[in-house]
Tab-separated table of C-alpha atoms and ligand atoms in Angstrom:
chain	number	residue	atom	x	y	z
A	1	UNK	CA	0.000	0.000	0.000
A	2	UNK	CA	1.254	3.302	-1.094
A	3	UNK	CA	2.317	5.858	2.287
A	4	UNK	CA	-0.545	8.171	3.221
A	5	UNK	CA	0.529	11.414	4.048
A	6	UNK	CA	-0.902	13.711	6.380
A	7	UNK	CA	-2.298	16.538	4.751
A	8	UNK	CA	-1.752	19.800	6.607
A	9	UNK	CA	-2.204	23.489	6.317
A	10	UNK	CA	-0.935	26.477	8.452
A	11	UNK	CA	-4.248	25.991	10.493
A	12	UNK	CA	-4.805	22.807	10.997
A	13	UNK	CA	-0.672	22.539	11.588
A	14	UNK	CA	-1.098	25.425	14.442
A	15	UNK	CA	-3.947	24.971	16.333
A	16	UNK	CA	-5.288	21.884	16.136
A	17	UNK	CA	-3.172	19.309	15.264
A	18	UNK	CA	-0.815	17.215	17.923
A	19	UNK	CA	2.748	17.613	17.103
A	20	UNK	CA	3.172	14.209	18.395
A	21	UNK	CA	0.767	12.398	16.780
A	22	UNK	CA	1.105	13.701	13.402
A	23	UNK	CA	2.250	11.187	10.725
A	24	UNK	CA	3.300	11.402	7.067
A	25	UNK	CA	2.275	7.625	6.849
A	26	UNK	CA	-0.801	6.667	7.831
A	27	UNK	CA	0.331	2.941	7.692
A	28	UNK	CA	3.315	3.713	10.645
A	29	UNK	CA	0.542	5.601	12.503
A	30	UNK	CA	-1.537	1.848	12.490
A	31	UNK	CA	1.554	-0.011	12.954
A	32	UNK	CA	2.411	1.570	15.704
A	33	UNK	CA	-0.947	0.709	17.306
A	34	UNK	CA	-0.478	-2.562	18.925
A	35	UNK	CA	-1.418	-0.418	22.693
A	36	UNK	CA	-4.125	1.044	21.501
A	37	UNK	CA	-7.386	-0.381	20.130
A	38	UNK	CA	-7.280	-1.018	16.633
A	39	UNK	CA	-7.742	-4.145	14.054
A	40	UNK	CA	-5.189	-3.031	11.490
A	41	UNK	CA	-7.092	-5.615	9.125
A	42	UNK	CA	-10.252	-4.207	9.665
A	43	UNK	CA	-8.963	-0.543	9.474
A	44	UNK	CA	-7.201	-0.463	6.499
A	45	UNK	CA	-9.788	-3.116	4.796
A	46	UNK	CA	-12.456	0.116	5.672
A	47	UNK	CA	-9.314	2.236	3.986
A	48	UNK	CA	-9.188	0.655	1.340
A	49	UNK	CA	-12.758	-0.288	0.446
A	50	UNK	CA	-13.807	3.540	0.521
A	51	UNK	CA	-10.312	4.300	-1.170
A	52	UNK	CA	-11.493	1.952	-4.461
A	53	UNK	CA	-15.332	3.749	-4.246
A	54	UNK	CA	-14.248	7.065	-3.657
A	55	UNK	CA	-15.124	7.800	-7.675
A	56	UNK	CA	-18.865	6.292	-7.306
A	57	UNK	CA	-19.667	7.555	-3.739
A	58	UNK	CA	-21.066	10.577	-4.412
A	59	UNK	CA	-23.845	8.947	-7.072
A	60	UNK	CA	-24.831	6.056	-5.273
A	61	UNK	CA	-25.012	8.299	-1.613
A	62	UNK	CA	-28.670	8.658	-1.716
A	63	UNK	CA	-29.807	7.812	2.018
A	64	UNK	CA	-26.188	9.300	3.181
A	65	UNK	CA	-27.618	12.657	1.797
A	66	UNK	CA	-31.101	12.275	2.912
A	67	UNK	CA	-29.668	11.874	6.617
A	68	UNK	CA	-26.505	14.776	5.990
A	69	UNK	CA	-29.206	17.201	5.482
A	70	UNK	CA	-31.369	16.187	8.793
A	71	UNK	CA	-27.921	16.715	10.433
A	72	UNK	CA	-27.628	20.343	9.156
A	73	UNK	CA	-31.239	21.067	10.227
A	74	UNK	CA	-30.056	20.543	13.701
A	75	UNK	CA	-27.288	22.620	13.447
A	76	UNK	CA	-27.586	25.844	15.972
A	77	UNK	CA	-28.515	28.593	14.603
A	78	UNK	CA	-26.476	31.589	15.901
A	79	UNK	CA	-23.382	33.023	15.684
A	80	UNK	CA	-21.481	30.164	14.053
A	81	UNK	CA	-19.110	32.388	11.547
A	82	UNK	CA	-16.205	32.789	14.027
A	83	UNK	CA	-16.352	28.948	14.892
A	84	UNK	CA	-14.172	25.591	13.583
A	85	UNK	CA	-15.618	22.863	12.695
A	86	UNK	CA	-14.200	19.344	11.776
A	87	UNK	CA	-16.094	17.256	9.361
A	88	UNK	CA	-15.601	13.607	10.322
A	89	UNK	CA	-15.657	10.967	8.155
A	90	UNK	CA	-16.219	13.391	5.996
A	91	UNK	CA	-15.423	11.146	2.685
A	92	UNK	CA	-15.306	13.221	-0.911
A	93	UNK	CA	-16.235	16.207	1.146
A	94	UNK	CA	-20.060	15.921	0.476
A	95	UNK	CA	-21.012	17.992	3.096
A	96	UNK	CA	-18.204	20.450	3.570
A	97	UNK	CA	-19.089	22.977	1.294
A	98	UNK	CA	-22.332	23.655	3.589
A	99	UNK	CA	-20.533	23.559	6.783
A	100	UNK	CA	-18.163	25.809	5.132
A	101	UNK	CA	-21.288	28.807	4.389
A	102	UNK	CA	-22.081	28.003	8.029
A	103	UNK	CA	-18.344	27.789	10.016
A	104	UNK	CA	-15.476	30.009	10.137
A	105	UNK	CA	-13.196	27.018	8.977
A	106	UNK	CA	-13.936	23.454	8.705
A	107	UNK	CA	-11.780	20.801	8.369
A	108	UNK	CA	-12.255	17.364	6.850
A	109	UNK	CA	-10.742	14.304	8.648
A	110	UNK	CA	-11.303	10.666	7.146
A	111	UNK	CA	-9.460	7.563	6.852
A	112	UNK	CA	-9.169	6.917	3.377
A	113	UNK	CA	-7.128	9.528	1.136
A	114	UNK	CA	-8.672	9.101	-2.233
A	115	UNK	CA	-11.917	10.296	-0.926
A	116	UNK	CA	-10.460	13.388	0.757
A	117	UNK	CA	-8.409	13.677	-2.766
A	118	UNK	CA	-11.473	13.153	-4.986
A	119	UNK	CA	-12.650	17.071	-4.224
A	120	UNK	CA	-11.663	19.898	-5.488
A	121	UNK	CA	-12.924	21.911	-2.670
A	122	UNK	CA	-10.465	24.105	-1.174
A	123	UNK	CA	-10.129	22.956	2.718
A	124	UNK	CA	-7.769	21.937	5.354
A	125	UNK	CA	-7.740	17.812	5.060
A	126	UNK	CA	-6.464	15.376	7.615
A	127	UNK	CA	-6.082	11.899	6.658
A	128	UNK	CA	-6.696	10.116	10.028
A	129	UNK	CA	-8.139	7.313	11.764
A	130	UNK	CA	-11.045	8.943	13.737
A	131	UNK	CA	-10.038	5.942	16.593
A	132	UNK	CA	-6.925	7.552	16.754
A	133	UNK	CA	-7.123	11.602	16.204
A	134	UNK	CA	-4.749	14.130	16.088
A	135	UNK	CA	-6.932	16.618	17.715
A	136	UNK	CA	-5.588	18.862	20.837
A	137	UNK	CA	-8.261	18.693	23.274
A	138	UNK	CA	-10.609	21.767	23.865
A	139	UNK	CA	-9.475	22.611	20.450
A	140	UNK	CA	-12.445	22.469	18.379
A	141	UNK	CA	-16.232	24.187	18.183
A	142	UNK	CA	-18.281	21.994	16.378
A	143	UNK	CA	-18.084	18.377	15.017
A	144	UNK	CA	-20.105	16.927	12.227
A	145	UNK	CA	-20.199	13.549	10.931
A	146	UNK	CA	-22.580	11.805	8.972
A	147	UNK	CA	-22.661	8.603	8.178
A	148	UNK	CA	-19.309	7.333	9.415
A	149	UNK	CA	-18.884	7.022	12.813
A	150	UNK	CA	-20.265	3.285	12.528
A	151	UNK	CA	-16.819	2.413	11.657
A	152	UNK	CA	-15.351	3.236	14.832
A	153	UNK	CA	-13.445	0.400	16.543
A	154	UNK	CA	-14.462	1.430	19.692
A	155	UNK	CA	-17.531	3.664	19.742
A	156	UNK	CA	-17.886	4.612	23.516
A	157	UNK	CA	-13.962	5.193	23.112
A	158	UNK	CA	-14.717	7.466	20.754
A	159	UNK	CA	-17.304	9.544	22.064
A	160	UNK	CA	-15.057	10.038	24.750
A	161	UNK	CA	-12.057	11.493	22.383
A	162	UNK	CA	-14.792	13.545	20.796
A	163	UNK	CA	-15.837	15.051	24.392
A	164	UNK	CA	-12.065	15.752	24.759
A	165	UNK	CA	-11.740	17.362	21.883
A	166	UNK	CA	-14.431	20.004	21.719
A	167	UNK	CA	-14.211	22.952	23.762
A	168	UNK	CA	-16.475	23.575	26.860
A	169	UNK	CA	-19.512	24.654	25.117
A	170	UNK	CA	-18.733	22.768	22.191
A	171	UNK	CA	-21.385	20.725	19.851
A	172	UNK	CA	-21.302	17.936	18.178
A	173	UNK	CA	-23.953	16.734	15.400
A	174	UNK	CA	-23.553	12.590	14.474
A	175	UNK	CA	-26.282	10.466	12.409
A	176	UNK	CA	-24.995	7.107	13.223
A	177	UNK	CA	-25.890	3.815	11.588
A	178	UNK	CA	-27.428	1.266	13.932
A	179	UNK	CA	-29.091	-2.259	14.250
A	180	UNK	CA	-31.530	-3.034	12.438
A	181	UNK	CA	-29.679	-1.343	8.901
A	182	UNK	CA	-29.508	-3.942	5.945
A	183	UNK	CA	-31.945	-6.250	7.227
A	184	UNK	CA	-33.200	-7.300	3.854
A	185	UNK	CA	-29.337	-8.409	2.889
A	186	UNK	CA	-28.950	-10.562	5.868
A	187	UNK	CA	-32.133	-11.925	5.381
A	188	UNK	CA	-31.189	-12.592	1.464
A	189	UNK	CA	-28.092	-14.038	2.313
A	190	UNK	CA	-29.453	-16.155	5.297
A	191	UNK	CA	-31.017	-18.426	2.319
A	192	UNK	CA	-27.287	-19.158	1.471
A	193	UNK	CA	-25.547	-19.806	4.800
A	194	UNK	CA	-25.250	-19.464	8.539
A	195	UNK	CA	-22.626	-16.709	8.121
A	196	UNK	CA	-22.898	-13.146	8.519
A	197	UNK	CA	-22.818	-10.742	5.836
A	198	UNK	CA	-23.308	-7.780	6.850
A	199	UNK	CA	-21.912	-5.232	9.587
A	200	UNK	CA	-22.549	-5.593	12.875
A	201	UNK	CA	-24.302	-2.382	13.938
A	202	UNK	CA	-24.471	-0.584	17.635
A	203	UNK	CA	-27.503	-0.465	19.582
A	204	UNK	CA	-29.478	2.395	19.904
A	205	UNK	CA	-29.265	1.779	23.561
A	206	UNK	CA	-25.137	1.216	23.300
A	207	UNK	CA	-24.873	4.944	21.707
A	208	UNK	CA	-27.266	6.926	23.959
A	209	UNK	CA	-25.565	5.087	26.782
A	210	UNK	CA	-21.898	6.056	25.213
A	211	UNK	CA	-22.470	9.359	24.589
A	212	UNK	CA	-23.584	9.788	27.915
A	213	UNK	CA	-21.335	7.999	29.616
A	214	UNK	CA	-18.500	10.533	27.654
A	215	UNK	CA	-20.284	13.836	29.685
A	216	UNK	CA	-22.481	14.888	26.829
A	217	UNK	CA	-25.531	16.274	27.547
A	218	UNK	CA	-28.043	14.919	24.699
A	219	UNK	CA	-30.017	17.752	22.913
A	220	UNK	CA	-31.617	15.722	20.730
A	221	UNK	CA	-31.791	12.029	19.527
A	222	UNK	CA	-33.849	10.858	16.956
A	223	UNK	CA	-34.065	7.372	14.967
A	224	UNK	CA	-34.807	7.832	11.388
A	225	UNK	CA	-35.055	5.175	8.927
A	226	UNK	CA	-33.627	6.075	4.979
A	227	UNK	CA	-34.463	3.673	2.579
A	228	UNK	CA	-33.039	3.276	-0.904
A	229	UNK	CA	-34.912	1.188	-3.810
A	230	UNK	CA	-33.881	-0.822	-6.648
A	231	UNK	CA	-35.158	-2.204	-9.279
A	232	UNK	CA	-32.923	-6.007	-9.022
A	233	UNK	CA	-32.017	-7.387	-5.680
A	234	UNK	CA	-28.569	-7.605	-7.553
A	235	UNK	CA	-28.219	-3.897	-7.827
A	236	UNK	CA	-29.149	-3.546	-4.215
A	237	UNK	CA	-26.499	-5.778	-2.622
A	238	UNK	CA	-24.352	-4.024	-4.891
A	239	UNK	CA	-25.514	-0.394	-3.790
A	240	UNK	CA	-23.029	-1.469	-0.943
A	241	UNK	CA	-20.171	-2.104	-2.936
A	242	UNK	CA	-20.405	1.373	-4.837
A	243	UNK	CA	-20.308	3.501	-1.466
A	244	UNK	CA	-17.593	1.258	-0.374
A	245	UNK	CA	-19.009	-0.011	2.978
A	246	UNK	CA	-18.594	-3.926	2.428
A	247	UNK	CA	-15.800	-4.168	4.934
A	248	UNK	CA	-17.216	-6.206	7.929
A	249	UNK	CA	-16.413	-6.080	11.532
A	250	UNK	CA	-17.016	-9.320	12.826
A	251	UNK	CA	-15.297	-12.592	12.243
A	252	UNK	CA	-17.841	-14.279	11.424
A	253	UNK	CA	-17.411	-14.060	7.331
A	254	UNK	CA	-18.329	-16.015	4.725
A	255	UNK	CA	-14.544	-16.399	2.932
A	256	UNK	CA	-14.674	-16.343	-1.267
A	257	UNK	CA	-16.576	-14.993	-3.605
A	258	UNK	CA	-20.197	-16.198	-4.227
A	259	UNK	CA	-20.491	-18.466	-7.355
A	260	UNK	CA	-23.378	-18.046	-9.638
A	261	UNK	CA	-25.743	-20.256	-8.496
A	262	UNK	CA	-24.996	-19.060	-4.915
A	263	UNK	CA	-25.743	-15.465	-5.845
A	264	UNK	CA	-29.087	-16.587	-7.852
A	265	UNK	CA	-30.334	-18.079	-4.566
A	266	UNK	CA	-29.699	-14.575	-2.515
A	267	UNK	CA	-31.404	-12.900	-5.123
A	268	UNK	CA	-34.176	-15.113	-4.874
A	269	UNK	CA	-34.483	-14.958	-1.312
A	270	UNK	CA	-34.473	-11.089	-1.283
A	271	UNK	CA	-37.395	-9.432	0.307
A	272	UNK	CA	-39.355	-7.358	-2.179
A	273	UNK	CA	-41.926	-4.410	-1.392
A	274	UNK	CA	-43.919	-3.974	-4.298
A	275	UNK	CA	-41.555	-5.366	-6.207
A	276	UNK	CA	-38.814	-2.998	-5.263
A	277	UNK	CA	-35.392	-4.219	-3.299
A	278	UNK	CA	-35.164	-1.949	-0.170
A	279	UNK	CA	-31.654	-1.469	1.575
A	280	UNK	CA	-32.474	0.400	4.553
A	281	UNK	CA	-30.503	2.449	7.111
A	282	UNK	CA	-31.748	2.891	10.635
A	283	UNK	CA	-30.034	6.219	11.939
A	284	UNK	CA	-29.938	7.764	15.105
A	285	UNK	CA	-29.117	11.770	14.692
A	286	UNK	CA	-27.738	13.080	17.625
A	287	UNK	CA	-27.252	16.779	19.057
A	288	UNK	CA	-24.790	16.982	21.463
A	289	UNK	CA	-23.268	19.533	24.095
A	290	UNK	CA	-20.332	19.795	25.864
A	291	UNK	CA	-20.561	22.188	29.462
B	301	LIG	C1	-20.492	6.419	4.279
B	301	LIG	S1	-19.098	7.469	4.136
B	301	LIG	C2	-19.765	9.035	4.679
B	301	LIG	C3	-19.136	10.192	3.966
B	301	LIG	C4	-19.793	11.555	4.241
B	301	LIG	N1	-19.685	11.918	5.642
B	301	LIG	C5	-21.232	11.593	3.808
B	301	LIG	O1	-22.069	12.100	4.568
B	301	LIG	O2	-21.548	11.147	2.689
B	301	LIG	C6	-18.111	6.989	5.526
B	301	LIG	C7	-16.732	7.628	5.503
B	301	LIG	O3	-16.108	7.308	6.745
B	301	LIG	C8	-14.732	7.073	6.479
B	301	LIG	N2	-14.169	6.256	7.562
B	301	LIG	C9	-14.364	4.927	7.800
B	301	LIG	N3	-13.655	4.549	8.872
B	301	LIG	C10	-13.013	5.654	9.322
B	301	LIG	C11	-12.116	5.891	10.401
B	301	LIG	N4	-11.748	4.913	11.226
B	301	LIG	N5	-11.641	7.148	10.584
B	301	LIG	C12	-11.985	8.159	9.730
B	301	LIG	N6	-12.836	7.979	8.690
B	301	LIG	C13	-13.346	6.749	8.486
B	301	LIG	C14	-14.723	6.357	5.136
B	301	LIG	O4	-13.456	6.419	4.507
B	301	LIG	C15	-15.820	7.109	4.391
B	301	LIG	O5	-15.307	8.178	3.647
């Protein structure tokens, strides 16, 4: 894998970032993990993954939209213009260019480079593991992410960071994908084998109690459900592919590719609403506070 440089700008460089933890390889930053909480595997499978659909995110991000823009709506409105906010997760920068008409800066941290690289949008960029920030604490106003902090190794962990991070007063704005999401792939693929294929998702219960547990007081918390529909069941399971989240946290994984006959009988099995295949996303928005 090729290195993965940090990208920095004056900003970010001076009052944000941690000397210390700043890397121009993001594979040294994971190798030197083996303290910390991390499956290297897993992390730079998720790298990699969004890396390769980094070109076809932004057309096939249809629910991811839906739920970025019930996010903004929550935003505080007020005097935001003299404030810095880090987009996390924030992928080919989708939702940047609004926090950017609302923020004084924003800056976009995600794991995979291609997708901060696929913009053209002028912004400070960070190419980090959000497990694993180089944030100074009490350094940041707001945080937004949509969408992508279901791919934290650790989420209570991470909450906690996040707390850390913000500055007394500080709010933070997550959708979050949770159990309950891709239910009609699991129960497709259930036709095929005992295996799971699919993510393993957080409980609602598991975030409000994280979150909590971190110091945050909860403004809001809502559950939404976003569902996308296609016209094949083939195109559906492969709606997942395109936006690059097929990595899967779990070990229990079905190993190979699926031979025809094998993929006929998931498409067979796939539950159909007026003969539609549904993917859906159940997603609890959160606003938080730090006092
Ligand atoms: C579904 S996309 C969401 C992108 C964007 N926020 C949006 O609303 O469309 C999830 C993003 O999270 C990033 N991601 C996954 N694991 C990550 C990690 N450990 N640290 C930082 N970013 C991560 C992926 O690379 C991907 O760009």
């Amino acid at each position: 894998m090729t290195a993965q440089p940090v990208l920095k700008t004056d900003l970010v460089q001076t009052q944000l970032v941690k000397p210390c933890l700043v890397s121009n390889d993001l594979n040294d930053e994971l190798n030197r993990e083996s303290s910390r909480e991390l499956n290297k595997d897993l992390k730079k499978s998720t790298q990699s993954k969004f890396s390769k659909a980094a070109a076809s995110y932004n057309t096939h991000a249809n629910v991811q939209k839906h739920a970025a823009s019930d996010l903004f709506s929550l935003i505080k409105p007020g005097i935001n213009k003299n404030k810095l906010c880090v987009d996390l997760g924030a992928g080919p920068l989708v939702n940047t260019h609004t926090l950017q008409s609302m923020f004084a800066s924003v800056v976009a941290i995600d794991l995979s480079l291609n997708m901060l690289q696929s913009s053209d949008l002028t912004a400070p960029k960070i190419c980090a593991d959000m497990d694993n920030l180089p944030l100074q604490a009490n350094s940041v106003d707001v945080i937004y992410s949509n969408f992508a902090v279901q791919w934290s190794a650790n989420f209570s962990a991470l909450m906690q960071s996040l707390y850390s991070i913000l500055k007394p007063g500080g709010q933070a704005y997550i959708s979050a994908v949770v159990e309950g999401s891709l239910n009609e792939i699991k129960t497709a693929f259930a036709a095929l084998d005992s295996n799971s294929h699919i993510n393993t998702f957080n409980s609602e219960l598991h975030i409000n109690q994280s979150v909590q547990k971190a110091g945050f007081t909860i403004n809001s918390a809502q559950k939404r459900i976003y569902t996308d529909e296609y016209i094949t069941p083939l195109k559906a399971i492969a709606s997942i592919k395109a936006i690059g989240a097929t990595t899967q946290n779990h070990t229990n994984t079905r190993q190979g590719l699926l031979t025809k006959s094998s993929l006929k009988k998931v498409c067979s099995a796939y539950p159909l609403i007026n003969n539609k295949a549904c993917v859906s996303y159940h997603v609890v928005l959160l606003s938080l506070e730090k006092h």
